[in-house]
mmCIF file of C-alpha atoms in Angstrom:
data_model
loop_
_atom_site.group_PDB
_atom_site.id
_atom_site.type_symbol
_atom_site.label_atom_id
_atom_site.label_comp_id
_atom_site.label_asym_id
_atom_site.label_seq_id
_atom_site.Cartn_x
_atom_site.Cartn_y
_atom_site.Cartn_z
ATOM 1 C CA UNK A 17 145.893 81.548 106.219
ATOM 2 C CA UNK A 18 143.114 80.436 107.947
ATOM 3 C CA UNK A 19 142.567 80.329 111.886
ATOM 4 C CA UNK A 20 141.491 76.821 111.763
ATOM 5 C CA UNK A 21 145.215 75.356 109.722
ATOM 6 C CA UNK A 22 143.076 74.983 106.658
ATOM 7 C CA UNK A 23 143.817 76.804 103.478
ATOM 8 C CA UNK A 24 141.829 79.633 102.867
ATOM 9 C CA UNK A 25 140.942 81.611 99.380
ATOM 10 C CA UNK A 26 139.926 85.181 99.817
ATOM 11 C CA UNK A 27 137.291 86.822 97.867
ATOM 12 C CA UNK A 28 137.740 90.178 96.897
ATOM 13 C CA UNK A 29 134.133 92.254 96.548
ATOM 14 C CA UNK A 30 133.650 93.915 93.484
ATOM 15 C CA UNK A 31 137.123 93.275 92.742
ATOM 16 C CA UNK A 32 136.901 92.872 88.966
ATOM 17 C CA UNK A 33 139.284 89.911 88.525
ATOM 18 C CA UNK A 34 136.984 87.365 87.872
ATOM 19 C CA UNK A 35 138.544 85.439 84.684
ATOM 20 C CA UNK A 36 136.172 83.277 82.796
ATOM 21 C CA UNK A 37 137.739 80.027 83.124
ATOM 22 C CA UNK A 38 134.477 78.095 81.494
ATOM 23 C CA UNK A 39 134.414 79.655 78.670
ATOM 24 C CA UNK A 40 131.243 77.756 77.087
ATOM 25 C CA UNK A 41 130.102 77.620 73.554
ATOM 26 C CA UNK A 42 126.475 76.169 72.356
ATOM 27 C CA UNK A 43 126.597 72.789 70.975
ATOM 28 C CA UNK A 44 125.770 72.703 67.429
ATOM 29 C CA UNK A 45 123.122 70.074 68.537
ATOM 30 C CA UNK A 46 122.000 72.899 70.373
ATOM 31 C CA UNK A 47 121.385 74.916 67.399
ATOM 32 C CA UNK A 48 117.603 73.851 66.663
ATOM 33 C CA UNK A 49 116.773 75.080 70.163
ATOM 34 C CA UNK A 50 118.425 78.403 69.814
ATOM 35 C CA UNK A 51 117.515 79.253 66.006
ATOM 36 C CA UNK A 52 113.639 80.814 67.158
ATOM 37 C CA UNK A 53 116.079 83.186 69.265
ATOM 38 C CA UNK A 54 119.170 83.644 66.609
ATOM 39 C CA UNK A 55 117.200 84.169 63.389
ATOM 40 C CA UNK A 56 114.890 86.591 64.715
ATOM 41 C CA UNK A 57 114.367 89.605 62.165
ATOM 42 C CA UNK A 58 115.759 92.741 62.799
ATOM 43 C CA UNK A 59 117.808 96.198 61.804
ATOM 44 C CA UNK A 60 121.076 94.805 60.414
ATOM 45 C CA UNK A 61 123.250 97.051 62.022
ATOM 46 C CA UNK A 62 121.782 97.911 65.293
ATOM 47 C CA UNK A 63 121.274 96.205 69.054
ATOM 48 C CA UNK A 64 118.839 97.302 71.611
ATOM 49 C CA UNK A 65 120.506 99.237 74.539
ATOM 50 C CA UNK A 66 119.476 98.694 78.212
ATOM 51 C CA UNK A 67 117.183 102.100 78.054
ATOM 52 C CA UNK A 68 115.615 100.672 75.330
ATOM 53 C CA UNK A 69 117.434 103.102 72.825
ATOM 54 C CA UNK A 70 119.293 101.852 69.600
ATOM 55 C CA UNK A 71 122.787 101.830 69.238
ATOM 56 C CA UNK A 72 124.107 102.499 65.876
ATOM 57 C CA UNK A 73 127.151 100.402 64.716
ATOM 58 C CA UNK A 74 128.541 102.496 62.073
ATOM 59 C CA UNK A 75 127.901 105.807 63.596
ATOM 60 C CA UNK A 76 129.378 104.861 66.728
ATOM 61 C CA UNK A 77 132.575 103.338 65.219
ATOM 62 C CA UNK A 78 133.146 106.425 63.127
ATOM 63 C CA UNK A 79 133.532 108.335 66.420
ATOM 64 C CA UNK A 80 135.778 105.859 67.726
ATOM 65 C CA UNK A 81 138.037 104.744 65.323
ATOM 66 C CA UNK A 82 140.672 107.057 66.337
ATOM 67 C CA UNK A 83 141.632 105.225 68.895
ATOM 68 C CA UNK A 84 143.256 101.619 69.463
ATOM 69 C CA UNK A 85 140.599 99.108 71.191
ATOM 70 C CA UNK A 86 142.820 99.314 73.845
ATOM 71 C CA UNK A 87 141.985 103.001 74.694
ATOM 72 C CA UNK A 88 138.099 102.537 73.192
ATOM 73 C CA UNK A 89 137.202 99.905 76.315
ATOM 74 C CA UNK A 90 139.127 101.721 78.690
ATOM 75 C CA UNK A 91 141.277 98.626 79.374
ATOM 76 C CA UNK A 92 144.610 98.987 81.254
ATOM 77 C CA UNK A 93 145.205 94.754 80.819
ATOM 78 C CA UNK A 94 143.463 92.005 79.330
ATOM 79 C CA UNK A 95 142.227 88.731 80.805
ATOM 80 C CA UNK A 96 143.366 85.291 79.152
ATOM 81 C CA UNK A 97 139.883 84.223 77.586
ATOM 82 C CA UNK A 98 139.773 87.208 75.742
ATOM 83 C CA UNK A 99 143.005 86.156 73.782
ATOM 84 C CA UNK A 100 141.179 82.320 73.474
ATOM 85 C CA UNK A 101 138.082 83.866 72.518
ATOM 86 C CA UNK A 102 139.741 85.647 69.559
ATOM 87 C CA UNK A 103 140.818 82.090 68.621
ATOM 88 C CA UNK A 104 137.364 81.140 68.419
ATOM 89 C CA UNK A 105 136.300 84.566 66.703
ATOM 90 C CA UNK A 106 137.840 88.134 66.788
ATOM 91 C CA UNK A 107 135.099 89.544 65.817
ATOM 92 C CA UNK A 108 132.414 87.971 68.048
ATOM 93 C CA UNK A 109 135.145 88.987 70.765
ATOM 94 C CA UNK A 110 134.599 92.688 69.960
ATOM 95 C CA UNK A 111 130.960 92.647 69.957
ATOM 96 C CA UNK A 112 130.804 91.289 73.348
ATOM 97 C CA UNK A 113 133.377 93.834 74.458
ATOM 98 C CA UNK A 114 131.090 96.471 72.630
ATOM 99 C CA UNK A 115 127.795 95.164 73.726
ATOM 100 C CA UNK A 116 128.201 93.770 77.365
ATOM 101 C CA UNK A 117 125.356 92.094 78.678
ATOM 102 C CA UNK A 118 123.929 90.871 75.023
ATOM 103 C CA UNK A 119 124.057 87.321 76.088
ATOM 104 C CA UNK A 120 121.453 84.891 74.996
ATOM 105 C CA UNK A 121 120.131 82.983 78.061
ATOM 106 C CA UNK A 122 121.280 79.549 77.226
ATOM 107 C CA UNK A 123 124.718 80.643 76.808
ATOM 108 C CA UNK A 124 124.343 82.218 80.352
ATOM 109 C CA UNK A 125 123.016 78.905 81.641
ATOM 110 C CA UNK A 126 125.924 77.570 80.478
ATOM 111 C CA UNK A 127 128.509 80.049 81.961
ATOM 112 C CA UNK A 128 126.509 79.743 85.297
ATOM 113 C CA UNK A 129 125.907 76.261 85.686
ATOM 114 C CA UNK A 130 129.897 75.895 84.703
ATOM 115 C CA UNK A 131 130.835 78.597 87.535
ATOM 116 C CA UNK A 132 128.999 76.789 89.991
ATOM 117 C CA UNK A 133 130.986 73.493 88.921
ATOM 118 C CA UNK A 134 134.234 75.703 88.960
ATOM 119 C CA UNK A 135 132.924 76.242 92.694
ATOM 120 C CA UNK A 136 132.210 73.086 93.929
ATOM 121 C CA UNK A 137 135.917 71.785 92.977
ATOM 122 C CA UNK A 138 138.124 74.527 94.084
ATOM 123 C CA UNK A 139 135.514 74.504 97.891
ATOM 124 C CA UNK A 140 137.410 70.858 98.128
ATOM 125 C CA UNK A 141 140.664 72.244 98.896
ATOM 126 C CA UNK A 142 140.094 75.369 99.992
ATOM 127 C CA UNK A 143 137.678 77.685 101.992
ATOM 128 C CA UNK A 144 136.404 80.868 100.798
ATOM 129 C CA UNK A 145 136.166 84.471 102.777
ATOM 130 C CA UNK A 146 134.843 87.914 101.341
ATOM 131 C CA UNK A 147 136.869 90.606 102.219
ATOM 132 C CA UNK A 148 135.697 93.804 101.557
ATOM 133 C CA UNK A 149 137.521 96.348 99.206
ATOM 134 C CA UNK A 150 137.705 100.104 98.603
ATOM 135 C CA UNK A 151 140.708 100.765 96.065
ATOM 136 C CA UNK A 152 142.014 98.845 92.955
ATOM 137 C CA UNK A 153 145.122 98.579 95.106
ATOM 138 C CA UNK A 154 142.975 96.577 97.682
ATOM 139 C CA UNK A 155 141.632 94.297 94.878
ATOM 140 C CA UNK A 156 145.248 93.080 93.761
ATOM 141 C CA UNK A 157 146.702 92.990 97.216
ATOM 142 C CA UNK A 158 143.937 90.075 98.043
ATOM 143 C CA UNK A 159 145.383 88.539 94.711
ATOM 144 C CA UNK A 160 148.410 88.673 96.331
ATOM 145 C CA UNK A 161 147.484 87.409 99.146
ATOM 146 C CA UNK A 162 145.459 84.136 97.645
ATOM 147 C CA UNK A 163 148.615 83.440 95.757
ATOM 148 C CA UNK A 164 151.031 83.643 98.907
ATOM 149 C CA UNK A 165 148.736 81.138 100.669
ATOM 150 C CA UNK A 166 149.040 79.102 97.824
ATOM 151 C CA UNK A 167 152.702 78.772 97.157
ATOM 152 C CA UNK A 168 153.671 76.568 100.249
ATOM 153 C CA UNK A 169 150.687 74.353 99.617
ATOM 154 C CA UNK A 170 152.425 73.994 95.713
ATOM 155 C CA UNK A 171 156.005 73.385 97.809
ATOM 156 C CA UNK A 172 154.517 70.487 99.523
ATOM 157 C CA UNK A 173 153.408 68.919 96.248
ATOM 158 C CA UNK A 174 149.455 69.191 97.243
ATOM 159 C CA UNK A 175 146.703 70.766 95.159
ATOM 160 C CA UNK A 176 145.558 73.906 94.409
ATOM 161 C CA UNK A 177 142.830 75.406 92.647
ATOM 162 C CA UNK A 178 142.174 78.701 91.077
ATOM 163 C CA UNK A 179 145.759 80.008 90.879
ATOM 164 C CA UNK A 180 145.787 83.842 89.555
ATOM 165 C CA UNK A 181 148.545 84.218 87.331
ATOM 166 C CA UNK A 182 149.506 87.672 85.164
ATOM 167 C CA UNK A 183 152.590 88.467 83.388
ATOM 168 C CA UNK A 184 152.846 90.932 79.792
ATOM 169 C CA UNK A 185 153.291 89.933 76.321
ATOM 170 C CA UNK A 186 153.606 91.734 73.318
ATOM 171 C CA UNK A 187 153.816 95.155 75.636
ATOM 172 C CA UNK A 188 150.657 93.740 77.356
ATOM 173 C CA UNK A 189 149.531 92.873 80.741
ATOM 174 C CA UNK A 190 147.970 89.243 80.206
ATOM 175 C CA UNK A 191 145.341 88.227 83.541
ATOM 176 C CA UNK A 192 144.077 84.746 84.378
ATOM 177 C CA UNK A 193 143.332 82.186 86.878
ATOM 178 C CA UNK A 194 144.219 78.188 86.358
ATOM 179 C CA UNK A 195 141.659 75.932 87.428
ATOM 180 C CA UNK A 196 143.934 73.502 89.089
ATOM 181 C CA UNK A 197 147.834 73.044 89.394
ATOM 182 C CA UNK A 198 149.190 69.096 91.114
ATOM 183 C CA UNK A 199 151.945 66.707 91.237
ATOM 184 C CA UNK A 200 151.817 63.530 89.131
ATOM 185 C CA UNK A 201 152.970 60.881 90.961
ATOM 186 C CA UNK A 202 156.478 60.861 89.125
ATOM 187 C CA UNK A 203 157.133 64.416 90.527
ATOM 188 C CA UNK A 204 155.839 66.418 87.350
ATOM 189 C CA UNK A 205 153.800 69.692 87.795
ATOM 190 C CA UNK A 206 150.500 69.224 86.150
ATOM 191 C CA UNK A 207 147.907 72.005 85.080
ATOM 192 C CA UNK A 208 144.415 71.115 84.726
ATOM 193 C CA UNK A 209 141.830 73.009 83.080
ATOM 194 C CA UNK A 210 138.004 72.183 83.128
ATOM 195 C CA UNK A 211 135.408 72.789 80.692
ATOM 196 C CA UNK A 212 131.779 71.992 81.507
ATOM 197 C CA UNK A 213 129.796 70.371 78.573
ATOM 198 C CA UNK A 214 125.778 71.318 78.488
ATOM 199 C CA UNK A 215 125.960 68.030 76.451
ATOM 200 C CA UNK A 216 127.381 64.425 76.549
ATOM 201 C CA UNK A 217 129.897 65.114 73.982
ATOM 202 C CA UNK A 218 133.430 66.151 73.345
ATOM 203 C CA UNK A 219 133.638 69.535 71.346
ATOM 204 C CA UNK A 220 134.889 69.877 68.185
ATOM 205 C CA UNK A 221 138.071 70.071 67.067
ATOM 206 C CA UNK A 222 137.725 73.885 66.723
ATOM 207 C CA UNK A 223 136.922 74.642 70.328
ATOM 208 C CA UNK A 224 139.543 71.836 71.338
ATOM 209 C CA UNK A 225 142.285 74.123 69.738
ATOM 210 C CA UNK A 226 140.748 77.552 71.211
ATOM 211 C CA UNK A 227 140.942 75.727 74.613
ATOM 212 C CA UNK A 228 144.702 74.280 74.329
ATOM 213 C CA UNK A 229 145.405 78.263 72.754
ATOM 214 C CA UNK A 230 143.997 78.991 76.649
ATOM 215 C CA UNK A 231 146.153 76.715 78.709
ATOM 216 C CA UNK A 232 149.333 76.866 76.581
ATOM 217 C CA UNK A 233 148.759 80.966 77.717
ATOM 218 C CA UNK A 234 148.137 80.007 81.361
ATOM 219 C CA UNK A 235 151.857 77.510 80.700
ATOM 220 C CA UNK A 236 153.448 80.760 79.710
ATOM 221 C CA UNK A 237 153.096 83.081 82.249
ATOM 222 C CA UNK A 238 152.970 80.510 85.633
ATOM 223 C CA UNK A 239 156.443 79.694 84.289
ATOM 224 C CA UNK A 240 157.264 83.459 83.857
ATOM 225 C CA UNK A 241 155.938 84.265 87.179
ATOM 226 C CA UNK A 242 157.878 81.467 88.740
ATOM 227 C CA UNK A 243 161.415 82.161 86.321
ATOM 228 C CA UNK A 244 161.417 85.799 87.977
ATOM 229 C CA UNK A 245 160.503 87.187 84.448
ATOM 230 C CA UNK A 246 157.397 89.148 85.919
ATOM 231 C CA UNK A 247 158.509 92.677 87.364
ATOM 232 C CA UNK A 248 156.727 94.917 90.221
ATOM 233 C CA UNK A 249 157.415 97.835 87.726
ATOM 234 C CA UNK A 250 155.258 96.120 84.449
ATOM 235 C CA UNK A 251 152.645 95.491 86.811
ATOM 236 C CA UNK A 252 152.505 99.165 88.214
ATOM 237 C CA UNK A 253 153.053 100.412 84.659
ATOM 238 C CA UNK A 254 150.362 98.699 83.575
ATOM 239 C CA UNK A 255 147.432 98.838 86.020
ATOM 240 C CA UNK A 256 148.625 102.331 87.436
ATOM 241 C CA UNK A 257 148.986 101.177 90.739
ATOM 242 C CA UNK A 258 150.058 103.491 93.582
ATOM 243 C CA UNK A 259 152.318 100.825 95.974
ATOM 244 C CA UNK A 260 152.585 103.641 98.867
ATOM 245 C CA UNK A 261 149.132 103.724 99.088
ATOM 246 C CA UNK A 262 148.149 101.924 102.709
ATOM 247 C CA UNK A 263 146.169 99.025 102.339
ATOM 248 C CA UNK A 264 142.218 99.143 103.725
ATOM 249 C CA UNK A 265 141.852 98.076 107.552
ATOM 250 C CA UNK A 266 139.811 94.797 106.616
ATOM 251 C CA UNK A 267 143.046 93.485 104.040
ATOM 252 C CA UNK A 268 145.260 94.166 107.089
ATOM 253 C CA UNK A 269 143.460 92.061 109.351
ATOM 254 C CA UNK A 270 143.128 89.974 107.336
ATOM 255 C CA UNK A 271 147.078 89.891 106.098
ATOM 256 C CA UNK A 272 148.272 89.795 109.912
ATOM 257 C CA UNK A 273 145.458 86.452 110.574
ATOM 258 C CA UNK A 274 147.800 84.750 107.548
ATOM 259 C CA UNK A 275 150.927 86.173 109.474
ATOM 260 C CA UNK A 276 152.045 88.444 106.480
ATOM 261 C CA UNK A 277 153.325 91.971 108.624
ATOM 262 C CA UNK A 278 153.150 94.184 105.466
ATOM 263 C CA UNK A 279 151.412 98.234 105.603
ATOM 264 C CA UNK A 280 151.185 99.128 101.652
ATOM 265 C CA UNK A 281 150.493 97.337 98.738
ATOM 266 C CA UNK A 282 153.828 98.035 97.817
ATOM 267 C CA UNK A 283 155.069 96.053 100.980
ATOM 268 C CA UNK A 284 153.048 92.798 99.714
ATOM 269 C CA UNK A 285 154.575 92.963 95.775
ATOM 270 C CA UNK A 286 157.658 92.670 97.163
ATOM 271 C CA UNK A 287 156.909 89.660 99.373
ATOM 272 C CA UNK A 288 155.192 87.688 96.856
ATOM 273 C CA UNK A 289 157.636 88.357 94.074
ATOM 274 C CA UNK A 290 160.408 86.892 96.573
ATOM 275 C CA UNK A 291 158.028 84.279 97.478
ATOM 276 C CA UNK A 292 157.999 83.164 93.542
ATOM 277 C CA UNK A 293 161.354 83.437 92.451
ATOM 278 C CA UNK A 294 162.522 81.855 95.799
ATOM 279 C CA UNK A 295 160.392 78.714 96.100
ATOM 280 C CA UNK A 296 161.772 77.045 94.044
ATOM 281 C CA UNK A 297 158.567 76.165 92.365
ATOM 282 C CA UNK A 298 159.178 74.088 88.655
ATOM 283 C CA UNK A 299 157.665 75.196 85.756
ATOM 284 C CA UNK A 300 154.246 73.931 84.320
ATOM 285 C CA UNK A 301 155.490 69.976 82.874
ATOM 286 C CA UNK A 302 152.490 68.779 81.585
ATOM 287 C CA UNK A 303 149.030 70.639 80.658
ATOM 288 C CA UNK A 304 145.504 68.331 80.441
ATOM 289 C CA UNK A 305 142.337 69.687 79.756
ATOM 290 C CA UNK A 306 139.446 67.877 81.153
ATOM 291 C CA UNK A 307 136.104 67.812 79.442
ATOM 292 C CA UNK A 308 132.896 67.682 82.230
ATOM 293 C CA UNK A 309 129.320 66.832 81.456
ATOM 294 C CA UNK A 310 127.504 69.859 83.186
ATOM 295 C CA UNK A 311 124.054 67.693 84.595
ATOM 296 C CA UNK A 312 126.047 64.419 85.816
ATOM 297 C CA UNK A 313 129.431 65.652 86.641
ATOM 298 C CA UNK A 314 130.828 62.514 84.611
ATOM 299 C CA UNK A 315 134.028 62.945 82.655
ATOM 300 C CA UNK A 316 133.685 62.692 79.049
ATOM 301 C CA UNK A 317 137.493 62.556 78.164
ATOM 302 C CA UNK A 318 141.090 64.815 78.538
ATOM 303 C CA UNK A 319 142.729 66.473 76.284
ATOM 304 C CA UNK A 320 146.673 66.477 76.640
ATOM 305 C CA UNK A 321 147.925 69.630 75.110
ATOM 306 C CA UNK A 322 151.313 69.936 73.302
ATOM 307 C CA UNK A 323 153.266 72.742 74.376
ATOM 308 C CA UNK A 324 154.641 75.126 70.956
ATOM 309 C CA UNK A 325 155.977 78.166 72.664
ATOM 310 C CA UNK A 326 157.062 79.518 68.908
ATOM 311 C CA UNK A 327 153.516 79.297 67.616
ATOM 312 C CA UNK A 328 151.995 80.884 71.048
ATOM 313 C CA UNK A 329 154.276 83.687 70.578
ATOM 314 C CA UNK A 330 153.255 84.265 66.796
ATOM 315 C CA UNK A 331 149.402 84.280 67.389
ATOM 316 C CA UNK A 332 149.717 86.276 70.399
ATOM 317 C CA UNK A 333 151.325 88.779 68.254
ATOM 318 C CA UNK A 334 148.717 88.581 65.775
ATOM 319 C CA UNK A 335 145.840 89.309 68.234
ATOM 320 C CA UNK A 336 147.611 92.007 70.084
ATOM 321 C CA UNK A 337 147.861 93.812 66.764
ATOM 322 C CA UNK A 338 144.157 94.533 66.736
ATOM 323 C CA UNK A 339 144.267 95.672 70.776
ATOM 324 C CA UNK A 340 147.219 98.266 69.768
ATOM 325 C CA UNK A 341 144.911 99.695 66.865
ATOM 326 C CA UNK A 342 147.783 98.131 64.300
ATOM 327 C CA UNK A 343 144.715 96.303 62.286
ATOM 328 C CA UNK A 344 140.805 96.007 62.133
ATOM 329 C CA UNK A 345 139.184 92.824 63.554
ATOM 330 C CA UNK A 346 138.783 89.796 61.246
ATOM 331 C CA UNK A 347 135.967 86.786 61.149
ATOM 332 C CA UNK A 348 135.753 83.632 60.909
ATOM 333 C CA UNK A 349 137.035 81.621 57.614
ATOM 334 C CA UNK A 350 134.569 80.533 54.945
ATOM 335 C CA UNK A 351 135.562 76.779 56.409
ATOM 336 C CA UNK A 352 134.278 77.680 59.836
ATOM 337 C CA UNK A 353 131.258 80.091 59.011
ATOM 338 C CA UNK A 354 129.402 77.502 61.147
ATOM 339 C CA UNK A 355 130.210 79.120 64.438
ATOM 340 C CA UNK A 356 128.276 81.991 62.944
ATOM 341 C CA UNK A 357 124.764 79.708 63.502
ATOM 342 C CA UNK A 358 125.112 80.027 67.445
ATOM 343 C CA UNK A 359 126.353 83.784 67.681
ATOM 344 C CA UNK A 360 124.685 86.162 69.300
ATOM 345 C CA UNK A 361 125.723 89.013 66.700
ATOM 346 C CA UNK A 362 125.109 87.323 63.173
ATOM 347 C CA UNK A 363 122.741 89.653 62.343
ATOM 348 C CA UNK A 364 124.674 92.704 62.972
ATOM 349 C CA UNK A 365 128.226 91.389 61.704
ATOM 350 C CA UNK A 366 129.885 92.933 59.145
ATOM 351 C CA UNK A 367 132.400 90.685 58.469
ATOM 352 C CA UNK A 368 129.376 88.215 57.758
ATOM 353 C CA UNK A 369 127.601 90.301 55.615
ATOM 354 C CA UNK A 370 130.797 91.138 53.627
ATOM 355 C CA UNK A 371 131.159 87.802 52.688
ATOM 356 C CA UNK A 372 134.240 87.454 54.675
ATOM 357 C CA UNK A 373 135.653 91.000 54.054
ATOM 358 C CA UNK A 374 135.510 94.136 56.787
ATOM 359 C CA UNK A 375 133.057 96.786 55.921
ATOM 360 C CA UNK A 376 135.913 99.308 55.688
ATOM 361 C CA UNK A 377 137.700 97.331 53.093
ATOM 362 C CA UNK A 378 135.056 97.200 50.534
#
C-alpha cells in the first residue's frame, strides 16, 4: 500500500482495537518485590476511584445485577485476551473490566516494555502510518484495509505481523490480532505468538495453558475468516455498523494510495470478504508460541500447541455463559490459589474471601 512498494500497516487514532497480545503475568519470583504493594491494609470491599471517592462493591453490583456483563460494560464484542484471561482467572477478569486503570506499576512495566517488543518485530516487515479517524465505521475500515494489504503478502508465502482477525462464537463477536503468520519451509502455514518474560524463565504450566487457550482462539477464527464462515451481516449485527455511511476524506486517500476504489465502508466489507474466501489462503497448520526474555531479547524456548477444536468449543461455551448473564463469575481452584499472591484485587475478592464460594451463594 505504500508509495515506496513496501508494505505498509495503518494506524487507526483512537481507534479502540488495540488487542493485548502480551498479556503478562508477575513472576512468582517476583512476588517478594510486589508483596509491600499487594498486602497493603485496606477496606475489604472497596477501591479508590480516580476522584479520590470510594467505590462500593456490593452496593454497586446490587444496582447492576439485572443485567448480563455484556450490557453492564457496554460491550458490543469482546477481544481474544479477555477469553484467555478468564483461563487464567474469571474473576480477576471482571475486576479489571470493573476497575480500569487499577494496575499495579510493575505489571504495567511489563505490558509496556512487551508492547514495545511487539513493536520492534512487526516495524521489520512493515511500516507504520496514523491515519486519522472520526466514526467507528472509520476505525474498522482501516482494519480492513491493514488486512487487504496483508493478504497478497500471505499469497506469496512471506511474513506478516499483527494480522487482525474477528469472527463470532457462541452468538459472540470474538476480536484479536496474531502476532505473526509464515510459511515453514515444507509449505505449512505457521502462527507465532510472542510472550515477553520480565524474567529468564519459562512460565508455569498454568500460564502455558492460558496462552495455548489464546492461540488455539486466534487458529479458530483465521481459519473461519479464510473458510468464508465470517459474514458482513454478524459483523454489522454485532458492532452496529452503518455500511452506507461514506468513509472520512483521510481513509479515502489513503484507500485510493493502496489502489482500493471503494466510497463506503460497506464498499470495503465486500472487497475484503472476496479477498478472503478467494485467495485461496490455507488454514492455520501449525501454532508455536515463543517465550522472549524482555531485557536481552534472547529466546528462552517455544511452545508447540496441540490443536483440540472439541475442547475450545466447550470452554468457550463455558465463559460466554457468564458474558450472557447465564452464571456469576467463578475463582480460581483451591490448587491454584497461588495466582491470588500477585493480583491486584485479593483484597477486595469475594470469591477469595468465601473460601472459594461467590458471595451470593453463601
Amino acid at each position: 500500500m505504500a508509495e515506496t512498494g513496501e508494505e505498509e500497516t495503518v494506524l487507526a487514532e483512537a481507534s479502540g482495537f488495540s488487542d493485548l497480545s502480551d498479556s503478562e503475568f508477575l513472576d512468582l519470583e517476583d512476588f517478594k518485590e510486589s508483596s509491600a504493594l499487594l498486602s497493603k491494609p485496606g477496606p475489604s470491599s472497596k477501591l479508590p476511584e480516580k476522584d479520590g471517592n470510594v467505590t462500593c462493591l456490593p452496593k454497586w453490583k446490587r444496582e447492576l445485577d439485572i443485567l448480563s456483563p455484556m450490557e453492564r460494560f457496554h460491550l458490543k464484542y469482546l477481544y481474544v485476551t479477555d477469553l484467555s484471561t478468564q483461563n487464567w482467572c474469571e474473576k480477576q477478569m471482571v475486576y479489571g473490566k470493573e476497575f480500569p486503570g487499577f494496575l499495579a506499576p510493575e505489571k504495567a512495566a511489563v505490558l509496556d516494555t512487551g508492547a514495545s517488543i511487539h513493536l520492534a518485530r512487526e516495524l521489520e516487515v512493515h511500516d507504520l502510518v496514523t491515519i486519522p479517524v472520526n466514526t467507528k465505521e472509520d476505525a474498522w475500515a482501516i482494519k480492513f484495509l491493514n488486512i487487504l494489504s496483508m493478504i497478497p503478502t500471505l499469497q506469496s508465502e512471506g511474513c506478516i505481523r499483527e494480522f487482525p482477525v474477528f469472527g463470532e462464537m457462541e452468538g459472540v463477536l470474538l476480536v484479536g490480532v496474531i502476532d505473526e503468520l509464515h510459511y515453514t519451509a515444507k509449505g505449512e502455514l505457521e502462527l507465532v505468538e510472542l510472550k515477553t518474560r520480565r524474567r529468564p524463565v519459562l512460565p508455569l504450566e498454568a500460564q502455558k495453558k492460558k496462552d495455548c487457550f489464546q492461540v488455539s482462539l486466534y487458529k479458530y477464527i483465521f481459519d473461519a475468516m479464510v473458510q468464508g464462515n465470517v459474514t458482513t451481516a454478524s459483523l454489522i449485527h454485532h458492532v452496529k455498523l452503518c455500511p452506507e455511511k461514506p468513509l472520512g476524506p483521510s481513509v479515502l486517500r489513503h484507500a485510493r494510495k493502496g489502489g482500493f476504489s471503494v466510497k463506503s465502508l460497506g464498499d470495503l466489507m465486500e472487497l475484503v470478504f472476496l479477498s478472503l474466501t478467494l485467495s485461496d489462503l490455507p488454514v492455520v497448520d501449525i501454532m508455536k508460541i515463543e517465550y522472549i526474555h524482555q531485557e536481552t531479547t534472547t529466546v528462552l524456548g517455544t511452545e508447540i500447541v496441540a490443536y483440540e477444536e472439541k475442547e475450545l468449543k466447550s470452554k468457550v461455551q463455558h465463559y460466554m455463559a457468564y458474558w450472557m448473564g447465564q452464571r456469576e463469575p467463578l475463582g480460581v481452584d483451591v490448587e491454584e490459589a497461588w495466582k491470588c499472591r500477585t493480583c491486584n484485587y485479593a483484597d477486595i475478592c469475594e470469591w477469595r474471601k468465601g473460601g472459594g464460594v461467590h458471595s451470593s451463594m453463601l
